[in-house]
Amino acid sequence: MNKAINITSLIGIILQSFSSLLFLVFLVFSITGAMDANFTTTVNGETTVHSAEAAQHVFSVGFLVIFIVAIFSLIFGIIGMMKKKTNTIASGVFYIIGAILSLNMITFISWLVCGILLIKKRQNKSIKDNKTHLED
């Protein structure tokens, strides 16, 4: 059980780190203006071309928000991995919060599985402890 939790946790952390770096690259490209110079919107059949500054602002803010959410998700995953030995319930909660905030499906599934396994492991341990006290 511990190996499965460790492996799925590491898979999630590696993928979330990679996606955070990818969002950082997109953020840098959007701030420097290396992406498309302008963008068009179509509302009720009317096409409007927006300026390069407006496009740069929209993409910069969008990628900044996505990057911050990805970093928070990565931090929750790392905290969950570090608290795994000391407090399994808190670790499971951190994994589940990180899974909800993560922006890729594989990280979401792996951290959700880790969180559920850690919470379930703690519940099974408390049931086993209660049986031990009753038998004594």
PDB file of C-alpha atoms in Angstrom:
ATOM      1  CA  MET A   1       0.000   0.000   0.000  1.00  0.00           C
ATOM      2  CA  ASN A   2       2.810   2.423   0.847  1.00  0.00           C
ATOM      3  CA  LYS A   3       4.564   1.790  -2.463  1.00  0.00           C
ATOM      4  CA  ALA A   4       1.383   2.557  -4.395  1.00  0.00           C
ATOM      5  CA  ILE A   5       0.925   5.799  -2.489  1.00  0.00           C
ATOM      6  CA  ASN A   6       4.562   6.802  -3.021  1.00  0.00           C
ATOM      7  CA  ILE A   7       4.521   6.021  -6.745  1.00  0.00           C
ATOM      8  CA  THR A   8       1.232   7.770  -7.490  1.00  0.00           C
ATOM      9  CA  SER A   9       2.315  10.732  -5.393  1.00  0.00           C
ATOM     10  CA  LEU A  10       5.592  11.070  -7.288  1.00  0.00           C
ATOM     11  CA  ILE A  11       3.830  10.720 -10.641  1.00  0.00           C
ATOM     12  CA  GLY A  12       1.484  13.548  -9.681  1.00  0.00           C
ATOM     13  CA  ILE A  13       4.281  15.783  -8.400  1.00  0.00           C
ATOM     14  CA  ILE A  14       6.421  15.254 -11.507  1.00  0.00           C
ATOM     15  CA  LEU A  15       3.534  15.938 -13.884  1.00  0.00           C
ATOM     16  CA  GLN A  16       2.362  18.964 -11.918  1.00  0.00           C
ATOM     17  CA  SER A  17       5.912  20.361 -11.866  1.00  0.00           C
ATOM     18  CA  PHE A  18       6.151  19.908 -15.620  1.00  0.00           C
ATOM     19  CA  SER A  19       2.797  21.592 -16.218  1.00  0.00           C
ATOM     20  CA  SER A  20       3.756  24.472 -13.888  1.00  0.00           C
ATOM     21  CA  LEU A  21       6.935  25.018 -15.893  1.00  0.00           C
ATOM     22  CA  LEU A  22       4.928  24.878 -19.108  1.00  0.00           C
ATOM     23  CA  PHE A  23       2.506  27.516 -17.804  1.00  0.00           C
ATOM     24  CA  LEU A  24       5.484  29.648 -16.754  1.00  0.00           C
ATOM     25  CA  VAL A  25       6.855  29.461 -20.312  1.00  0.00           C
ATOM     26  CA  PHE A  26       3.454  30.461 -21.701  1.00  0.00           C
ATOM     27  CA  LEU A  27       3.312  33.338 -19.203  1.00  0.00           C
ATOM     28  CA  VAL A  28       6.748  34.596 -20.250  1.00  0.00           C
ATOM     29  CA  PHE A  29       5.820  34.322 -23.935  1.00  0.00           C
ATOM     30  CA  SER A  30       2.579  36.212 -23.397  1.00  0.00           C
ATOM     31  CA  ILE A  31       4.277  38.976 -21.388  1.00  0.00           C
ATOM     32  CA  THR A  32       7.041  39.446 -23.946  1.00  0.00           C
ATOM     33  CA  GLY A  33       4.563  39.478 -26.818  1.00  0.00           C
ATOM     34  CA  ALA A  34       6.065  36.498 -28.633  1.00  0.00           C
ATOM     35  CA  MET A  35       2.591  35.083 -29.230  1.00  0.00           C
ATOM     36  CA  ASP A  36       0.011  36.339 -31.731  1.00  0.00           C
ATOM     37  CA  ALA A  37      -0.057  40.136 -31.961  1.00  0.00           C
ATOM     38  CA  ASN A  38      -3.840  40.543 -31.981  1.00  0.00           C
ATOM     39  CA  PHE A  39      -6.983  38.518 -31.570  1.00  0.00           C
ATOM     40  CA  THR A  40     -10.508  38.673 -32.938  1.00  0.00           C
ATOM     41  CA  THR A  41     -13.853  38.188 -31.267  1.00  0.00           C
ATOM     42  CA  THR A  42     -17.158  37.466 -32.902  1.00  0.00           C
ATOM     43  CA  VAL A  43     -20.354  38.587 -31.182  1.00  0.00           C
ATOM     44  CA  ASN A  44     -23.694  38.340 -32.991  1.00  0.00           C
ATOM     45  CA  GLY A  45     -21.952  37.864 -36.314  1.00  0.00           C
ATOM     46  CA  GLU A  46     -19.791  40.987 -35.977  1.00  0.00           C
ATOM     47  CA  THR A  47     -16.041  40.370 -35.965  1.00  0.00           C
ATOM     48  CA  THR A  48     -13.925  42.769 -33.927  1.00  0.00           C
ATOM     49  CA  VAL A  49     -10.123  42.910 -34.052  1.00  0.00           C
ATOM     50  CA  HIS A  50      -8.549  43.953 -30.758  1.00  0.00           C
ATOM     51  CA  SER A  51      -5.197  45.684 -30.420  1.00  0.00           C
ATOM     52  CA  ALA A  52      -1.956  43.927 -29.570  1.00  0.00           C
ATOM     53  CA  GLU A  53      -1.847  45.556 -26.129  1.00  0.00           C
ATOM     54  CA  ALA A  54      -5.296  44.255 -25.231  1.00  0.00           C
ATOM     55  CA  ALA A  55      -4.369  40.779 -26.439  1.00  0.00           C
ATOM     56  CA  GLN A  56      -1.142  40.830 -24.475  1.00  0.00           C
ATOM     57  CA  HIS A  57      -2.968  41.956 -21.335  1.00  0.00           C
ATOM     58  CA  VAL A  58      -5.672  39.285 -21.631  1.00  0.00           C
ATOM     59  CA  PHE A  59      -3.212  36.451 -22.216  1.00  0.00           C
ATOM     60  CA  SER A  60      -0.804  37.673 -19.533  1.00  0.00           C
ATOM     61  CA  VAL A  61      -3.498  37.825 -16.865  1.00  0.00           C
ATOM     62  CA  GLY A  62      -4.942  34.487 -17.949  1.00  0.00           C
ATOM     63  CA  PHE A  63      -1.630  32.652 -17.877  1.00  0.00           C
ATOM     64  CA  LEU A  64      -0.689  34.336 -14.587  1.00  0.00           C
ATOM     65  CA  VAL A  65      -3.844  33.012 -12.920  1.00  0.00           C
ATOM     66  CA  ILE A  66      -3.303  29.529 -14.364  1.00  0.00           C
ATOM     67  CA  PHE A  67       0.348  29.553 -13.251  1.00  0.00           C
ATOM     68  CA  ILE A  68      -0.542  30.602  -9.689  1.00  0.00           C
ATOM     69  CA  VAL A  69      -3.200  27.881  -9.407  1.00  0.00           C
ATOM     70  CA  ALA A  70      -0.709  25.289 -10.704  1.00  0.00           C
ATOM     71  CA  ILE A  71       1.913  26.395  -8.164  1.00  0.00           C
ATOM     72  CA  PHE A  72      -0.600  26.196  -5.289  1.00  0.00           C
ATOM     73  CA  SER A  73      -1.578  22.712  -6.422  1.00  0.00           C
ATOM     74  CA  LEU A  74       2.074  21.662  -6.524  1.00  0.00           C
ATOM     75  CA  ILE A  75       2.658  23.082  -3.028  1.00  0.00           C
ATOM     76  CA  PHE A  76      -0.334  21.157  -1.649  1.00  0.00           C
ATOM     77  CA  GLY A  77       0.985  17.960  -3.231  1.00  0.00           C
ATOM     78  CA  ILE A  78       4.468  18.436  -1.782  1.00  0.00           C
ATOM     79  CA  ILE A  79       3.065  19.212   1.684  1.00  0.00           C
ATOM     80  CA  GLY A  80       0.873  16.118   1.420  1.00  0.00           C
ATOM     81  CA  MET A  81       3.896  13.990   0.610  1.00  0.00           C
ATOM     82  CA  MET A  82       5.928  15.415   3.505  1.00  0.00           C
ATOM     83  CA  LYS A  83       3.111  14.944   6.070  1.00  0.00           C
ATOM     84  CA  LYS A  84       2.417  11.362   4.970  1.00  0.00           C
ATOM     85  CA  LYS A  85       4.426   9.784   7.803  1.00  0.00           C
ATOM     86  CA  THR A  86       3.279  12.028  10.658  1.00  0.00           C
ATOM     87  CA  ASN A  87      -0.378  12.837   9.971  1.00  0.00           C
ATOM     88  CA  THR A  88      -2.147  10.698   7.399  1.00  0.00           C
ATOM     89  CA  ILE A  89      -5.487  12.519   7.601  1.00  0.00           C
ATOM     90  CA  ALA A  90      -3.906  15.922   6.942  1.00  0.00           C
ATOM     91  CA  SER A  91      -1.813  14.415   4.167  1.00  0.00           C
ATOM     92  CA  GLY A  92      -4.915  12.942   2.550  1.00  0.00           C
ATOM     93  CA  VAL A  93      -6.706  16.280   2.758  1.00  0.00           C
ATOM     94  CA  PHE A  94      -3.725  18.090   1.202  1.00  0.00           C
ATOM     95  CA  TYR A  95      -3.652  15.561  -1.635  1.00  0.00           C
ATOM     96  CA  ILE A  96      -7.368  15.979  -2.294  1.00  0.00           C
ATOM     97  CA  ILE A  97      -7.125  19.799  -2.286  1.00  0.00           C
ATOM     98  CA  GLY A  98      -4.113  19.610  -4.602  1.00  0.00           C
ATOM     99  CA  ALA A  99      -6.040  17.254  -6.884  1.00  0.00           C
ATOM    100  CA  ILE A 100      -8.959  19.657  -7.105  1.00  0.00           C
ATOM    101  CA  LEU A 101      -6.635  22.561  -7.945  1.00  0.00           C
ATOM    102  CA  SER A 102      -4.515  20.622 -10.440  1.00  0.00           C
ATOM    103  CA  LEU A 103      -5.048  21.381 -14.086  1.00  0.00           C
ATOM    104  CA  ASN A 104      -4.241  17.999 -15.599  1.00  0.00           C
ATOM    105  CA  MET A 105      -6.228  14.802 -15.380  1.00  0.00           C
ATOM    106  CA  ILE A 106      -3.423  12.376 -14.488  1.00  0.00           C
ATOM    107  CA  THR A 107      -2.342  14.443 -11.487  1.00  0.00           C
ATOM    108  CA  PHE A 108      -5.969  14.798 -10.431  1.00  0.00           C
ATOM    109  CA  ILE A 109      -6.541  11.044 -10.492  1.00  0.00           C
ATOM    110  CA  SER A 110      -3.235  10.105  -8.840  1.00  0.00           C
ATOM    111  CA  TRP A 111      -3.539  12.592  -5.985  1.00  0.00           C
ATOM    112  CA  LEU A 112      -7.199  11.785  -5.443  1.00  0.00           C
ATOM    113  CA  VAL A 113      -6.276   8.102  -5.145  1.00  0.00           C
ATOM    114  CA  CYS A 114      -3.452   8.988  -2.717  1.00  0.00           C
ATOM    115  CA  GLY A 115      -5.769  11.089  -0.576  1.00  0.00           C
ATOM    116  CA  ILE A 116      -8.460   8.430  -0.438  1.00  0.00           C
ATOM    117  CA  LEU A 117      -5.949   5.660   0.342  1.00  0.00           C
ATOM    118  CA  LEU A 118      -4.358   7.688   3.144  1.00  0.00           C
ATOM    119  CA  ILE A 119      -7.688   8.564   4.737  1.00  0.00           C
ATOM    120  CA  LYS A 120      -8.899   4.971   4.393  1.00  0.00           C
ATOM    121  CA  LYS A 121      -5.595   3.685   5.824  1.00  0.00           C
ATOM    122  CA  ARG A 122      -6.038   5.880   8.890  1.00  0.00           C
ATOM    123  CA  GLN A 123      -9.612   4.695   9.407  1.00  0.00           C
ATOM    124  CA  ASN A 124      -8.541   1.045   9.151  1.00  0.00           C
ATOM    125  CA  LYS A 125      -5.741   1.678  11.660  1.00  0.00           C
ATOM    126  CA  SER A 126      -8.153   3.212  14.187  1.00  0.00           C
ATOM    127  CA  ILE A 127     -10.549   0.270  13.808  1.00  0.00           C
ATOM    128  CA  LYS A 128      -7.635  -2.132  14.371  1.00  0.00           C
ATOM    129  CA  ASP A 129      -6.547  -0.166  17.474  1.00  0.00           C
ATOM    130  CA  ASN A 130     -10.089  -0.333  18.890  1.00  0.00           C
ATOM    131  CA  LYS A 131     -10.173  -4.120  18.423  1.00  0.00           C
ATOM    132  CA  THR A 132      -6.830  -4.430  20.215  1.00  0.00           C
ATOM    133  CA  HIS A 133      -8.113  -2.453  23.207  1.00  0.00           C
ATOM    134  CA  LEU A 134     -11.289  -4.511  23.378  1.00  0.00           C
ATOM    135  CA  GLU A 135      -9.381  -7.802  23.395  1.00  0.00           C
ATOM    136  CA  ASP A 136      -7.062  -6.768  26.235  1.00  0.00           C
TER     137      ASP A 136
END
